[in-house]
Amino acid sequence: MMKLALISALAGSAAAFAPAQTGARSTSLNAFTAADLPGALAPMGFFDPLGFAEKADEATLKRYREAEITHGRVAMLAVVGFFVGEAVEGSSFLFDASISGPAISHPGQVPGGWDALIIAGIGFAELQRAKTGWVDPADVKFDQAGALNSDYYPGDIGFDPLGLKPEDPEELNVMITKELQNGRLAMLAAAGFLAQEAVDGKGILEHFSS
């Protein structure tokens, strides 16, 4: 039921963007500049060979980081979905255990109607995320579309049900860096999984066992 797990992972990723009731969002950074951004580790340091950050103003840099952290979170859940979905394929109670094969083939095996429900759920969660981080389009100039709220730190959508977010700025920077690094690795892994399954039609777990 690899497909099912992958869909569940994607749905879960959207749920992770839904806001929760929290206090004011504090940030470990007073100024959002490339020199001070978390996520840079030795020996690579701040890896930006094409100079995107150097050419970006603060607003653009914040949008870059928002995109990176969001894609990283989705990728981490997708990687888990690949493994879990393939591990339980043919044995899940969902959809009469009829979904099988490589994860990339699962979406097409989901019965009609479920896709619409999943997309609607993700869309609702993304709408809530947009309300949390983005300036209302009605209040933005035509040449500043997609502007983030001035007090919004990229990725800080208020979802922390276990209270893991550190109060200390340095500890927060460390946690942000860990999430970014894991997200970056997951994006590469998910892309590799998709490419490998598209090439030979075998599931990821099948490659490990063959």
Coordinates of C-alpha atoms in Angstrom, one line a residue:
M1 CA 0.0 0.0 0.0
M2 CA 2.9 2.2 -0.8
K3 CA 0.7 4.6 -2.7
L4 CA -1.5 5.0 0.3
A5 CA 1.4 5.8 2.6
L6 CA 2.7 8.3 0.2
I7 CA -0.6 10.1 0.0
S8 CA -0.8 10.0 3.8
A9 CA 2.6 11.5 4.0
L10 CA 1.6 14.4 1.7
A11 CA -1.6 15.0 3.6
G12 CA 0.4 14.9 6.8
S13 CA 2.8 17.4 5.5
A14 CA 0.0 19.8 4.8
A15 CA -1.3 19.3 8.3
A16 CA 2.0 20.2 9.6
F17 CA 1.5 23.7 8.2
A18 CA -1.7 24.3 10.0
P19 CA -1.4 27.0 12.7
A20 CA -1.8 26.3 16.4
Q21 CA -2.6 28.6 19.2
T22 CA 0.7 30.0 20.5
G23 CA 2.1 33.2 21.8
A24 CA 4.0 35.8 19.9
R25 CA 6.4 34.2 17.4
S26 CA 9.9 35.0 18.6
T27 CA 12.8 34.6 16.3
S28 CA 16.5 34.0 17.0
L29 CA 17.3 36.6 14.4
N30 CA 16.7 40.3 14.7
A31 CA 17.8 40.9 11.1
F32 CA 17.2 38.5 8.3
T33 CA 20.5 38.5 6.4
A34 CA 22.5 35.8 4.5
A35 CA 25.4 36.3 6.9
D36 CA 23.3 35.4 10.0
L37 CA 21.0 32.7 8.6
P38 CA 20.9 29.3 10.4
G39 CA 21.7 26.3 8.2
A40 CA 25.3 26.9 7.3
L41 CA 27.7 24.2 8.5
A42 CA 31.4 23.5 8.0
P43 CA 33.0 22.7 5.7
M44 CA 30.6 24.1 3.1
G45 CA 29.5 27.1 5.1
F46 CA 26.8 29.2 3.4
F47 CA 26.5 27.3 0.2
D48 CA 25.2 29.6 -2.5
P49 CA 27.3 29.1 -5.6
L50 CA 24.9 31.0 -7.9
G51 CA 24.7 34.0 -5.6
F52 CA 20.9 34.0 -5.1
A53 CA 21.2 35.2 -1.5
E54 CA 23.7 37.9 -2.4
K55 CA 21.4 39.4 -5.0
A56 CA 18.2 39.1 -2.8
D57 CA 16.8 41.8 -0.5
E58 CA 15.5 40.8 2.9
A59 CA 11.9 40.1 1.7
T60 CA 13.1 37.9 -1.1
L61 CA 15.6 36.1 1.2
K62 CA 12.8 35.3 3.6
R63 CA 10.7 33.9 0.7
Y64 CA 13.6 31.7 -0.3
R65 CA 14.0 30.3 3.2
E66 CA 10.2 29.8 3.5
A67 CA 10.3 27.8 0.3
E68 CA 13.3 25.7 1.4
I69 CA 11.9 24.8 4.8
T70 CA 8.5 24.0 3.4
H71 CA 9.8 21.8 0.7
G72 CA 12.2 20.1 3.2
R73 CA 9.3 19.2 5.5
V74 CA 7.2 17.8 2.6
A75 CA 10.2 15.8 1.4
M76 CA 10.9 14.3 4.9
L77 CA 7.3 13.1 5.1
A78 CA 7.4 11.8 1.5
V79 CA 10.5 9.7 2.3
V80 CA 8.8 8.2 5.3
G81 CA 5.8 7.6 3.0
F82 CA 7.9 5.7 0.5
F83 CA 9.2 3.3 3.1
V84 CA 6.0 2.8 5.0
G85 CA 3.8 2.5 2.0
E86 CA 6.0 -0.1 0.4
A87 CA 6.4 -2.0 3.6
V88 CA 2.6 -2.4 4.1
E89 CA 1.5 -2.8 0.5
G90 CA -0.9 -5.6 0.0
S91 CA -1.6 -5.9 3.8
S92 CA -3.2 -2.6 4.7
F93 CA -6.9 -2.5 5.7
L94 CA -7.4 0.5 3.5
F95 CA -8.9 0.1 0.0
D96 CA -9.1 -3.7 0.5
A97 CA -5.3 -4.0 0.3
S98 CA -5.5 -3.5 -3.4
I99 CA -2.8 -0.9 -3.8
S100 CA 0.6 -2.3 -4.6
G101 CA 3.8 -1.8 -6.6
P102 CA 6.2 1.1 -6.5
A103 CA 5.2 4.2 -4.6
I104 CA 5.0 6.3 -7.7
S105 CA 2.2 4.1 -9.0
H106 CA 0.1 4.4 -5.9
P107 CA -1.7 7.7 -6.7
G108 CA -3.3 6.2 -9.8
Q109 CA -4.6 3.2 -7.8
V110 CA -6.5 5.3 -5.2
P111 CA -10.3 4.9 -5.8
G112 CA -12.0 7.9 -7.4
G113 CA -13.1 10.6 -5.0
W114 CA -10.3 10.2 -2.5
D115 CA -7.9 12.3 -4.5
A116 CA -10.4 15.2 -4.4
L117 CA -10.7 14.9 -0.6
I118 CA -6.9 14.8 -0.1
I119 CA -6.4 17.8 -2.4
A120 CA -9.1 19.7 -0.5
G121 CA -7.5 18.9 2.8
I122 CA -4.1 20.1 1.7
G123 CA -5.5 23.2 0.1
F124 CA -7.3 24.1 3.4
A125 CA -4.1 23.6 5.4
E126 CA -2.1 25.7 2.9
L127 CA -4.7 28.4 3.1
Q128 CA -4.2 28.6 6.9
R129 CA -0.5 28.7 6.4
A130 CA -0.8 31.6 4.0
K131 CA -3.0 33.5 6.5
T132 CA -0.3 33.0 9.1
G133 CA 2.7 34.1 7.1
W134 CA 1.6 36.2 4.2
V135 CA 0.3 39.8 3.9
D136 CA -3.3 39.9 2.8
P137 CA -3.2 40.3 -1.1
A138 CA -5.6 43.3 -0.7
D139 CA -3.0 45.1 1.3
V140 CA 0.0 44.5 -1.0
K141 CA 1.1 46.6 -3.9
F142 CA 1.0 44.9 -7.3
D143 CA 4.8 44.7 -7.5
Q144 CA 5.1 43.1 -4.1
A145 CA 3.0 40.0 -4.6
G146 CA 3.7 37.2 -2.1
A147 CA 5.0 39.5 0.6
L148 CA 5.5 37.9 4.0
N149 CA 4.3 39.5 7.3
S150 CA 7.1 41.6 8.8
D151 CA 6.9 39.7 12.1
Y152 CA 6.8 36.2 10.5
Y153 CA 9.9 34.1 10.6
P154 CA 10.0 31.6 7.7
G155 CA 8.7 28.2 8.8
D156 CA 7.4 29.4 12.2
I157 CA 3.7 28.6 11.6
G158 CA 2.9 28.2 15.3
F159 CA 2.6 24.4 15.1
D160 CA 4.5 23.0 18.1
P161 CA 2.1 20.6 19.9
L162 CA 5.0 19.0 21.9
G163 CA 6.6 22.3 23.0
L164 CA 9.9 21.5 21.5
K165 CA 10.8 25.0 20.3
P166 CA 13.7 26.3 22.5
E167 CA 13.4 29.7 24.1
D168 CA 17.1 30.3 23.9
P169 CA 18.1 31.9 20.6
E170 CA 21.2 29.9 20.1
E171 CA 19.4 26.6 20.8
L172 CA 16.7 27.7 18.4
N173 CA 19.4 28.3 15.7
V174 CA 20.7 24.8 16.3
M175 CA 17.3 23.3 15.9
I176 CA 16.5 25.3 12.8
T177 CA 19.8 24.1 11.3
K178 CA 19.1 20.5 12.1
E179 CA 15.7 20.7 10.4
L180 CA 17.1 22.4 7.3
Q181 CA 19.9 19.8 7.0
N182 CA 17.5 16.9 7.3
G183 CA 15.1 18.6 4.9
R184 CA 17.8 19.1 2.3
L185 CA 18.8 15.5 2.5
A186 CA 15.2 14.4 2.3
M187 CA 14.7 16.5 -0.9
L188 CA 17.6 14.7 -2.5
A189 CA 16.4 11.3 -1.3
A190 CA 12.9 11.8 -2.5
A191 CA 14.1 13.0 -5.9
G192 CA 16.3 9.9 -6.1
F193 CA 13.5 7.6 -5.1
L194 CA 11.2 9.0 -7.8
A195 CA 13.9 8.8 -10.4
Q196 CA 14.9 5.2 -9.5
E197 CA 11.3 3.9 -9.5
A198 CA 10.6 5.7 -12.8
V199 CA 13.6 4.1 -14.4
D200 CA 13.1 0.4 -13.5
G201 CA 9.6 0.2 -12.0
K202 CA 10.8 -1.4 -8.8
G203 CA 10.0 -0.2 -5.3
I204 CA 12.7 1.3 -3.1
L205 CA 12.5 -1.5 -0.5
E206 CA 12.7 -4.0 -3.4
H207 CA 16.1 -2.5 -4.4
F208 CA 17.4 -3.0 -0.8
S209 CA 16.4 -6.7 -0.8
S210 CA 17.6 -7.6 -4.3

